Amino acid sequence: GAVVSQHPSWVICKSGTSVKIECRSLDFQATTMFWYRQFPKQSLMLMATSNEGSKATYEQGVEKDKFLINHASLTLSTLTVTSAHPEDSSFYICSAGGTSVFGEQYFGPGTRLTVT
Amino acid sequence: AQSVTQPDIHITVSEGASLELRCNYSYGATPYLFWYVQSPGQGLQLLLKYFSGDTLVQGIKGFEAEFKRSQSSFNLRKPSVHWSDAAEYFCAVGASTGTASKLTFGTGTRLQVTL
């Protein structure tokens, strides 16, 4: 149980275009989903927290107009990188929180974005 | 603000040897503590977690961790390492935001296992 999927697992896009990454909780309802960014050989940096049906809460320094997050249902959240630039190239990981009051998160396998 | 320190960036152990990965945290209340493992190019897998109660917690793959409040530590241990344990290990502290905990991760420890 507690499986989270991400799609695509790997994407290459041209500078100036937008790309959407999907995060799905497959066997549980995720009230809250988190989006992280990870640079090579570094830790995970929380970008934003999204709750189903409401606007995402972005961490300081994260551009909300560039990284659009939508959490339209209890099983799906999307991250859209708008007008992508090479510096947006990174590994993006989502996680989903279930109904546990102790705050466990279940992580997706990640999406590697390369902007050329 | 909560924070996590993993003092060891890289550790190398021989297969069959014991392992201890260090984690120190800073948090104002009783912390929710986690250890995750990440294989190259993959997401994170939960090894174990501590919320309350017994300070020695058992996890998957033969891992255990001990919560020591007096030392603000949550070190991960394994008595005998296998080559497949080579990966990146992250300690995290959580602050509940309702039904999900906002996690703060340490910088990670890369484990290399020699045969």
PDB file of C-alpha atoms in Angstrom:
ATOM      1  CA  GLY A   1       0.000   0.000   0.000  1.00  0.00           C
ATOM      2  CA  ALA A   2       0.852   3.725   0.003  1.00  0.00           C
ATOM      3  CA  VAL A   3       2.129   3.893  -3.548  1.00  0.00           C
ATOM      4  CA  VAL A   4       2.799   7.206  -5.232  1.00  0.00           C
ATOM      5  CA  SER A   5       3.509   7.472  -8.927  1.00  0.00           C
ATOM      6  CA  GLN A   6       4.938  10.290 -11.010  1.00  0.00           C
ATOM      7  CA  HIS A   7       4.689  10.896 -14.705  1.00  0.00           C
ATOM      8  CA  PRO A   8       6.781  11.359 -16.675  1.00  0.00           C
ATOM      9  CA  SER A   9       9.864   9.879 -15.087  1.00  0.00           C
ATOM     10  CA  TRP A  10      12.096  11.805 -17.472  1.00  0.00           C
ATOM     11  CA  VAL A  11      11.413  14.765 -19.718  1.00  0.00           C
ATOM     12  CA  ILE A  12      13.448  17.010 -21.973  1.00  0.00           C
ATOM     13  CA  CYS A  13      11.994  20.318 -23.069  1.00  0.00           C
ATOM     14  CA  LYS A  14      13.206  23.374 -24.897  1.00  0.00           C
ATOM     15  CA  SER A  15      13.860  26.647 -23.143  1.00  0.00           C
ATOM     16  CA  GLY A  16      10.742  28.789 -23.002  1.00  0.00           C
ATOM     17  CA  THR A  17       8.248  25.947 -23.078  1.00  0.00           C
ATOM     18  CA  SER A  18       6.167  24.596 -20.208  1.00  0.00           C
ATOM     19  CA  VAL A  19       6.121  21.106 -18.821  1.00  0.00           C
ATOM     20  CA  LYS A  20       3.630  19.399 -16.532  1.00  0.00           C
ATOM     21  CA  ILE A  21       4.509  16.709 -14.015  1.00  0.00           C
ATOM     22  CA  GLU A  22       1.800  14.532 -12.490  1.00  0.00           C
ATOM     23  CA  CYS A  23       1.830  12.993  -9.036  1.00  0.00           C
ATOM     24  CA  ARG A  24      -0.751  10.362  -8.155  1.00  0.00           C
ATOM     25  CA  SER A  25      -1.506   8.467  -4.978  1.00  0.00           C
ATOM     26  CA  LEU A  26      -2.566   5.061  -6.255  1.00  0.00           C
ATOM     27  CA  ASP A  27      -4.088   3.334  -3.270  1.00  0.00           C
ATOM     28  CA  PHE A  28      -4.945   6.026  -0.760  1.00  0.00           C
ATOM     29  CA  GLN A  29      -6.410   9.477  -0.608  1.00  0.00           C
ATOM     30  CA  ALA A  30      -3.848  12.218  -0.172  1.00  0.00           C
ATOM     31  CA  THR A  31      -5.183  15.278   1.551  1.00  0.00           C
ATOM     32  CA  THR A  32      -1.799  16.908   1.307  1.00  0.00           C
ATOM     33  CA  MET A  33       0.889  16.609  -1.301  1.00  0.00           C
ATOM     34  CA  PHE A  34       4.365  18.061  -1.286  1.00  0.00           C
ATOM     35  CA  TRP A  35       6.697  18.994  -4.106  1.00  0.00           C
ATOM     36  CA  TYR A  36      10.449  18.866  -3.683  1.00  0.00           C
ATOM     37  CA  ARG A  37      13.387  19.748  -5.833  1.00  0.00           C
ATOM     38  CA  GLN A  38      16.695  17.946  -5.602  1.00  0.00           C
ATOM     39  CA  PHE A  39      19.942  19.052  -7.173  1.00  0.00           C
ATOM     40  CA  PRO A  40      22.635  16.470  -7.918  1.00  0.00           C
ATOM     41  CA  LYS A  41      24.170  15.013  -4.785  1.00  0.00           C
ATOM     42  CA  GLN A  42      22.151  17.346  -2.595  1.00  0.00           C
ATOM     43  CA  SER A  43      19.236  17.056  -0.254  1.00  0.00           C
ATOM     44  CA  LEU A  44      15.586  17.622  -0.994  1.00  0.00           C
ATOM     45  CA  MET A  45      14.338  21.175  -0.936  1.00  0.00           C
ATOM     46  CA  LEU A  46      10.646  21.627  -0.229  1.00  0.00           C
ATOM     47  CA  MET A  47       9.072  23.825  -2.873  1.00  0.00           C
ATOM     48  CA  ALA A  48       5.435  23.839  -1.883  1.00  0.00           C
ATOM     49  CA  THR A  49       2.670  22.147   0.032  1.00  0.00           C
ATOM     50  CA  SER A  50      -0.661  21.595  -1.631  1.00  0.00           C
ATOM     51  CA  ASN A  51      -3.949  20.677  -0.041  1.00  0.00           C
ATOM     52  CA  GLU A  52      -6.782  19.295  -2.084  1.00  0.00           C
ATOM     53  CA  GLY A  53      -9.115  22.005  -3.273  1.00  0.00           C
ATOM     54  CA  SER A  54      -7.064  24.946  -2.073  1.00  0.00           C
ATOM     55  CA  LYS A  55      -4.142  27.018  -3.214  1.00  0.00           C
ATOM     56  CA  ALA A  56      -0.658  25.705  -2.667  1.00  0.00           C
ATOM     57  CA  THR A  57       1.603  27.172  -0.030  1.00  0.00           C
ATOM     58  CA  TYR A  58       5.007  27.984  -1.443  1.00  0.00           C
ATOM     59  CA  GLU A  59       8.259  28.048   0.459  1.00  0.00           C
ATOM     60  CA  GLN A  60      10.212  31.248   0.622  1.00  0.00           C
ATOM     61  CA  GLY A  61      12.135  31.898  -2.546  1.00  0.00           C
ATOM     62  CA  VAL A  62      10.024  29.668  -4.770  1.00  0.00           C
ATOM     63  CA  GLU A  63       8.325  31.543  -7.604  1.00  0.00           C
ATOM     64  CA  LYS A  64       4.652  30.644  -7.519  1.00  0.00           C
ATOM     65  CA  ASP A  65       4.060  31.991 -11.024  1.00  0.00           C
ATOM     66  CA  LYS A  66       6.804  29.809 -12.407  1.00  0.00           C
ATOM     67  CA  PHE A  67       5.960  26.612 -10.560  1.00  0.00           C
ATOM     68  CA  LEU A  68       2.206  26.188 -10.802  1.00  0.00           C
ATOM     69  CA  ILE A  69       0.738  23.569  -8.526  1.00  0.00           C
ATOM     70  CA  ASN A  70      -2.754  22.181  -8.794  1.00  0.00           C
ATOM     71  CA  HIS A  71      -4.279  19.648  -6.394  1.00  0.00           C
ATOM     72  CA  ALA A  72      -7.668  19.098  -7.931  1.00  0.00           C
ATOM     73  CA  SER A  73      -8.463  15.738  -6.379  1.00  0.00           C
ATOM     74  CA  LEU A  74      -7.436  13.552  -3.465  1.00  0.00           C
ATOM     75  CA  THR A  75      -5.305  11.419  -5.756  1.00  0.00           C
ATOM     76  CA  LEU A  76      -3.732  13.879  -8.178  1.00  0.00           C
ATOM     77  CA  SER A  77      -1.466  16.879  -7.931  1.00  0.00           C
ATOM     78  CA  THR A  78       0.347  18.501 -10.825  1.00  0.00           C
ATOM     79  CA  LEU A  79       3.396  20.722 -11.032  1.00  0.00           C
ATOM     80  CA  THR A  80       3.761  22.847 -14.143  1.00  0.00           C
ATOM     81  CA  VAL A  81       7.090  24.495 -14.808  1.00  0.00           C
ATOM     82  CA  THR A  82       6.267  27.491 -16.948  1.00  0.00           C
ATOM     83  CA  SER A  83       8.651  29.138 -19.388  1.00  0.00           C
ATOM     84  CA  ALA A  84      11.350  26.687 -18.418  1.00  0.00           C
ATOM     85  CA  HIS A  85      15.003  27.657 -18.498  1.00  0.00           C
ATOM     86  CA  PRO A  86      18.121  25.529 -18.215  1.00  0.00           C
ATOM     87  CA  GLU A  87      18.481  26.467 -14.542  1.00  0.00           C
ATOM     88  CA  ASP A  88      15.150  24.732 -13.897  1.00  0.00           C
ATOM     89  CA  SER A  89      16.759  21.434 -14.837  1.00  0.00           C
ATOM     90  CA  SER A  90      16.546  19.270 -11.750  1.00  0.00           C
ATOM     91  CA  PHE A  91      15.048  16.186 -10.160  1.00  0.00           C
ATOM     92  CA  TYR A  92      11.512  16.873  -8.954  1.00  0.00           C
ATOM     93  CA  ILE A  93       9.984  14.589  -6.351  1.00  0.00           C
ATOM     94  CA  CYS A  94       6.465  14.605  -5.008  1.00  0.00           C
ATOM     95  CA  SER A  95       5.162  13.057  -1.845  1.00  0.00           C
ATOM     96  CA  ALA A  96       1.723  12.435  -0.503  1.00  0.00           C
ATOM     97  CA  GLY A  97       0.401  12.406   3.009  1.00  0.00           C
ATOM     98  CA  GLY A  98      -2.360  10.052   3.954  1.00  0.00           C
ATOM     99  CA  THR A  99      -4.678  10.086   6.905  1.00  0.00           C
ATOM    100  CA  SER A 100      -2.071   9.288   9.519  1.00  0.00           C
ATOM    101  CA  VAL A 101      -2.011  11.936  12.206  1.00  0.00           C
ATOM    102  CA  PHE A 102       1.708  11.348  12.588  1.00  0.00           C
ATOM    103  CA  GLY A 103       2.482  12.907   9.267  1.00  0.00           C
ATOM    104  CA  GLU A 104       4.013  10.162   7.205  1.00  0.00           C
ATOM    105  CA  GLN A 105       4.804  11.004   3.629  1.00  0.00           C
ATOM    106  CA  TYR A 106       5.058   8.573   0.765  1.00  0.00           C
ATOM    107  CA  PHE A 107       7.360   9.557  -2.036  1.00  0.00           C
ATOM    108  CA  GLY A 108       7.064   9.206  -5.759  1.00  0.00           C
ATOM    109  CA  PRO A 109       9.983   7.949  -7.860  1.00  0.00           C
ATOM    110  CA  GLY A 110      10.834  11.421  -9.115  1.00  0.00           C
ATOM    111  CA  THR A 111      10.916  13.196 -12.474  1.00  0.00           C
ATOM    112  CA  ARG A 112      14.134  14.295 -14.069  1.00  0.00           C
ATOM    113  CA  LEU A 113      13.647  17.503 -16.044  1.00  0.00           C
ATOM    114  CA  THR A 114      16.254  18.664 -18.521  1.00  0.00           C
ATOM    115  CA  VAL A 115      15.752  22.023 -20.209  1.00  0.00           C
ATOM    116  CA  THR A 116      17.844  22.588 -23.323  1.00  0.00           C
TER     117      THR A 116
ATOM    118  CA  ALA B   1      12.665  26.491  13.041  1.00  0.00           C
ATOM    119  CA  GLN B   2      13.442  22.827  12.802  1.00  0.00           C
ATOM    120  CA  SER B   3      16.712  21.570  11.367  1.00  0.00           C
ATOM    121  CA  VAL B   4      18.565  18.326  10.816  1.00  0.00           C
ATOM    122  CA  THR B   5      22.290  17.719  10.732  1.00  0.00           C
ATOM    123  CA  GLN B   6      23.915  14.666   9.225  1.00  0.00           C
ATOM    124  CA  PRO B   7      27.598  15.178   9.974  1.00  0.00           C
ATOM    125  CA  ASP B   8      28.901  12.447   7.703  1.00  0.00           C
ATOM    126  CA  ILE B   9      28.658  13.224   3.992  1.00  0.00           C
ATOM    127  CA  HIS B  10      30.157   9.936   2.878  1.00  0.00           C
ATOM    128  CA  ILE B  11      30.781   6.654   4.692  1.00  0.00           C
ATOM    129  CA  THR B  12      32.439   3.517   3.406  1.00  0.00           C
ATOM    130  CA  VAL B  13      32.019   0.179   5.147  1.00  0.00           C
ATOM    131  CA  SER B  14      32.877  -3.382   4.261  1.00  0.00           C
ATOM    132  CA  GLU B  15      30.108  -5.824   3.568  1.00  0.00           C
ATOM    133  CA  GLY B  16      29.204  -7.621   6.779  1.00  0.00           C
ATOM    134  CA  ALA B  17      30.443  -4.809   8.993  1.00  0.00           C
ATOM    135  CA  SER B  18      28.178  -2.827  11.281  1.00  0.00           C
ATOM    136  CA  LEU B  19      26.904   0.595  10.372  1.00  0.00           C
ATOM    137  CA  GLU B  20      25.870   3.706  12.241  1.00  0.00           C
ATOM    138  CA  LEU B  21      24.707   6.859  10.501  1.00  0.00           C
ATOM    139  CA  ARG B  22      24.440   9.935  12.646  1.00  0.00           C
ATOM    140  CA  CYS B  23      21.563  12.377  12.780  1.00  0.00           C
ATOM    141  CA  ASN B  24      21.040  15.338  15.072  1.00  0.00           C
ATOM    142  CA  TYR B  25      17.930  17.442  15.037  1.00  0.00           C
ATOM    143  CA  SER B  26      16.697  20.722  16.380  1.00  0.00           C
ATOM    144  CA  TYR B  27      13.033  21.079  17.155  1.00  0.00           C
ATOM    145  CA  GLY B  28      11.077  22.854  19.844  1.00  0.00           C
ATOM    146  CA  ALA B  29       8.620  20.117  20.669  1.00  0.00           C
ATOM    147  CA  THR B  30       8.492  16.346  20.512  1.00  0.00           C
ATOM    148  CA  PRO B  31       9.765  15.576  17.040  1.00  0.00           C
ATOM    149  CA  TYR B  32       8.498  13.178  14.463  1.00  0.00           C
ATOM    150  CA  LEU B  33      11.675  11.590  13.095  1.00  0.00           C
ATOM    151  CA  PHE B  34      12.234   9.612   9.949  1.00  0.00           C
ATOM    152  CA  TRP B  35      14.970   7.849   8.044  1.00  0.00           C
ATOM    153  CA  TYR B  36      14.647   7.503   4.290  1.00  0.00           C
ATOM    154  CA  VAL B  37      16.852   5.751   1.751  1.00  0.00           C
ATOM    155  CA  GLN B  38      17.302   6.846  -1.847  1.00  0.00           C
ATOM    156  CA  SER B  39      18.889   4.750  -4.553  1.00  0.00           C
ATOM    157  CA  PRO B  40      20.388   6.593  -7.554  1.00  0.00           C
ATOM    158  CA  GLY B  41      17.731   8.236  -9.704  1.00  0.00           C
ATOM    159  CA  GLN B  42      14.949   7.032  -7.463  1.00  0.00           C
ATOM    160  CA  GLY B  43      12.505   8.472  -4.984  1.00  0.00           C
ATOM    161  CA  LEU B  44      12.714   7.978  -1.249  1.00  0.00           C
ATOM    162  CA  GLN B  45      11.763   4.868   0.655  1.00  0.00           C
ATOM    163  CA  LEU B  46      10.839   5.066   4.324  1.00  0.00           C
ATOM    164  CA  LEU B  47      13.102   2.909   6.479  1.00  0.00           C
ATOM    165  CA  LEU B  48      11.633   3.712   9.873  1.00  0.00           C
ATOM    166  CA  LYS B  49       9.973   6.393  11.916  1.00  0.00           C
ATOM    167  CA  TYR B  50       9.693   7.572  15.506  1.00  0.00           C
ATOM    168  CA  PHE B  51       6.683   9.335  16.947  1.00  0.00           C
ATOM    169  CA  SER B  52       6.555   8.354  20.601  1.00  0.00           C
ATOM    170  CA  GLY B  53       6.993   5.445  22.968  1.00  0.00           C
ATOM    171  CA  ASP B  54       9.866   3.015  22.744  1.00  0.00           C
ATOM    172  CA  THR B  55      12.964   4.954  21.798  1.00  0.00           C
ATOM    173  CA  LEU B  56      14.452   2.055  19.835  1.00  0.00           C
ATOM    174  CA  VAL B  57      12.548   1.609  16.620  1.00  0.00           C
ATOM    175  CA  GLN B  58      12.851  -1.190  14.135  1.00  0.00           C
ATOM    176  CA  GLY B  59      12.549  -0.647  10.442  1.00  0.00           C
ATOM    177  CA  ILE B  60      12.728  -2.493   7.194  1.00  0.00           C
ATOM    178  CA  LYS B  61      15.792  -4.194   5.753  1.00  0.00           C
ATOM    179  CA  GLY B  62      17.227  -4.870   9.206  1.00  0.00           C
ATOM    180  CA  PHE B  63      17.681  -1.218  10.157  1.00  0.00           C
ATOM    181  CA  GLU B  64      16.994   0.258  13.560  1.00  0.00           C
ATOM    182  CA  ALA B  65      17.315   3.693  15.079  1.00  0.00           C
ATOM    183  CA  GLU B  66      17.449   5.019  18.597  1.00  0.00           C
ATOM    184  CA  PHE B  67      15.899   8.288  19.697  1.00  0.00           C
ATOM    185  CA  LYS B  68      17.926  10.039  22.387  1.00  0.00           C
ATOM    186  CA  ARG B  69      16.203  13.184  23.556  1.00  0.00           C
ATOM    187  CA  SER B  70      19.097  14.290  25.753  1.00  0.00           C
ATOM    188  CA  GLN B  71      21.422  14.253  22.760  1.00  0.00           C
ATOM    189  CA  SER B  72      18.866  15.376  20.177  1.00  0.00           C
ATOM    190  CA  SER B  73      19.932  12.430  18.103  1.00  0.00           C
ATOM    191  CA  PHE B  74      18.292   9.734  16.021  1.00  0.00           C
ATOM    192  CA  ASN B  75      21.109   7.541  14.745  1.00  0.00           C
ATOM    193  CA  LEU B  76      20.499   4.769  12.259  1.00  0.00           C
ATOM    194  CA  ARG B  77      22.154   1.389  12.758  1.00  0.00           C
ATOM    195  CA  LYS B  78      22.480  -1.940  11.055  1.00  0.00           C
ATOM    196  CA  PRO B  79      24.475  -4.830  12.519  1.00  0.00           C
ATOM    197  CA  SER B  80      25.632  -6.280   9.207  1.00  0.00           C
ATOM    198  CA  VAL B  81      25.657  -4.296   5.995  1.00  0.00           C
ATOM    199  CA  HIS B  82      24.870  -5.848   2.620  1.00  0.00           C
ATOM    200  CA  TRP B  83      26.209  -4.591  -0.701  1.00  0.00           C
ATOM    201  CA  SER B  84      22.652  -3.673  -1.693  1.00  0.00           C
ATOM    202  CA  ASP B  85      22.535  -1.139   1.147  1.00  0.00           C
ATOM    203  CA  ALA B  86      24.753   1.226  -0.824  1.00  0.00           C
ATOM    204  CA  ALA B  87      22.609   4.333  -1.304  1.00  0.00           C
ATOM    205  CA  GLU B  88      21.934   7.811   0.026  1.00  0.00           C
ATOM    206  CA  TYR B  89      20.362   8.027   3.462  1.00  0.00           C
ATOM    207  CA  PHE B  90      18.351  10.983   4.658  1.00  0.00           C
ATOM    208  CA  CYS B  91      17.238  11.801   8.163  1.00  0.00           C
ATOM    209  CA  ALA B  92      14.202  14.040   8.460  1.00  0.00           C
ATOM    210  CA  VAL B  93      12.250  15.779  11.180  1.00  0.00           C
ATOM    211  CA  GLY B  94       8.570  16.490  10.813  1.00  0.00           C
ATOM    212  CA  ALA B  95       6.271  19.230  12.011  1.00  0.00           C
ATOM    213  CA  SER B  96       2.682  18.204  11.723  1.00  0.00           C
ATOM    214  CA  THR B  97       0.508  20.360   9.534  1.00  0.00           C
ATOM    215  CA  GLY B  98      -2.646  18.436  10.202  1.00  0.00           C
ATOM    216  CA  THR B  99      -2.774  15.160   8.403  1.00  0.00           C
ATOM    217  CA  ALA B 100       0.654  15.408   6.901  1.00  0.00           C
ATOM    218  CA  SER B 101       3.957  16.444   8.296  1.00  0.00           C
ATOM    219  CA  LYS B 102       6.134  19.065   6.655  1.00  0.00           C
ATOM    220  CA  LEU B 103       9.553  17.472   6.596  1.00  0.00           C
ATOM    221  CA  THR B 104      12.952  19.034   6.926  1.00  0.00           C
ATOM    222  CA  PHE B 105      15.712  16.855   5.558  1.00  0.00           C
ATOM    223  CA  GLY B 106      19.334  16.582   6.443  1.00  0.00           C
ATOM    224  CA  THR B 107      21.932  16.847   3.720  1.00  0.00           C
ATOM    225  CA  GLY B 108      22.211  13.092   3.453  1.00  0.00           C
ATOM    226  CA  THR B 109      24.921  10.495   3.950  1.00  0.00           C
ATOM    227  CA  ARG B 110      26.147   8.515   1.008  1.00  0.00           C
ATOM    228  CA  LEU B 111      26.937   4.933   1.966  1.00  0.00           C
ATOM    229  CA  GLN B 112      29.424   2.967  -0.048  1.00  0.00           C
ATOM    230  CA  VAL B 113      29.832  -0.753   0.623  1.00  0.00           C
ATOM    231  CA  THR B 114      33.012  -2.529  -0.318  1.00  0.00           C
ATOM    232  CA  LEU B 115      33.084  -6.246  -0.968  1.00  0.00           C
TER     233      LEU B 115
END
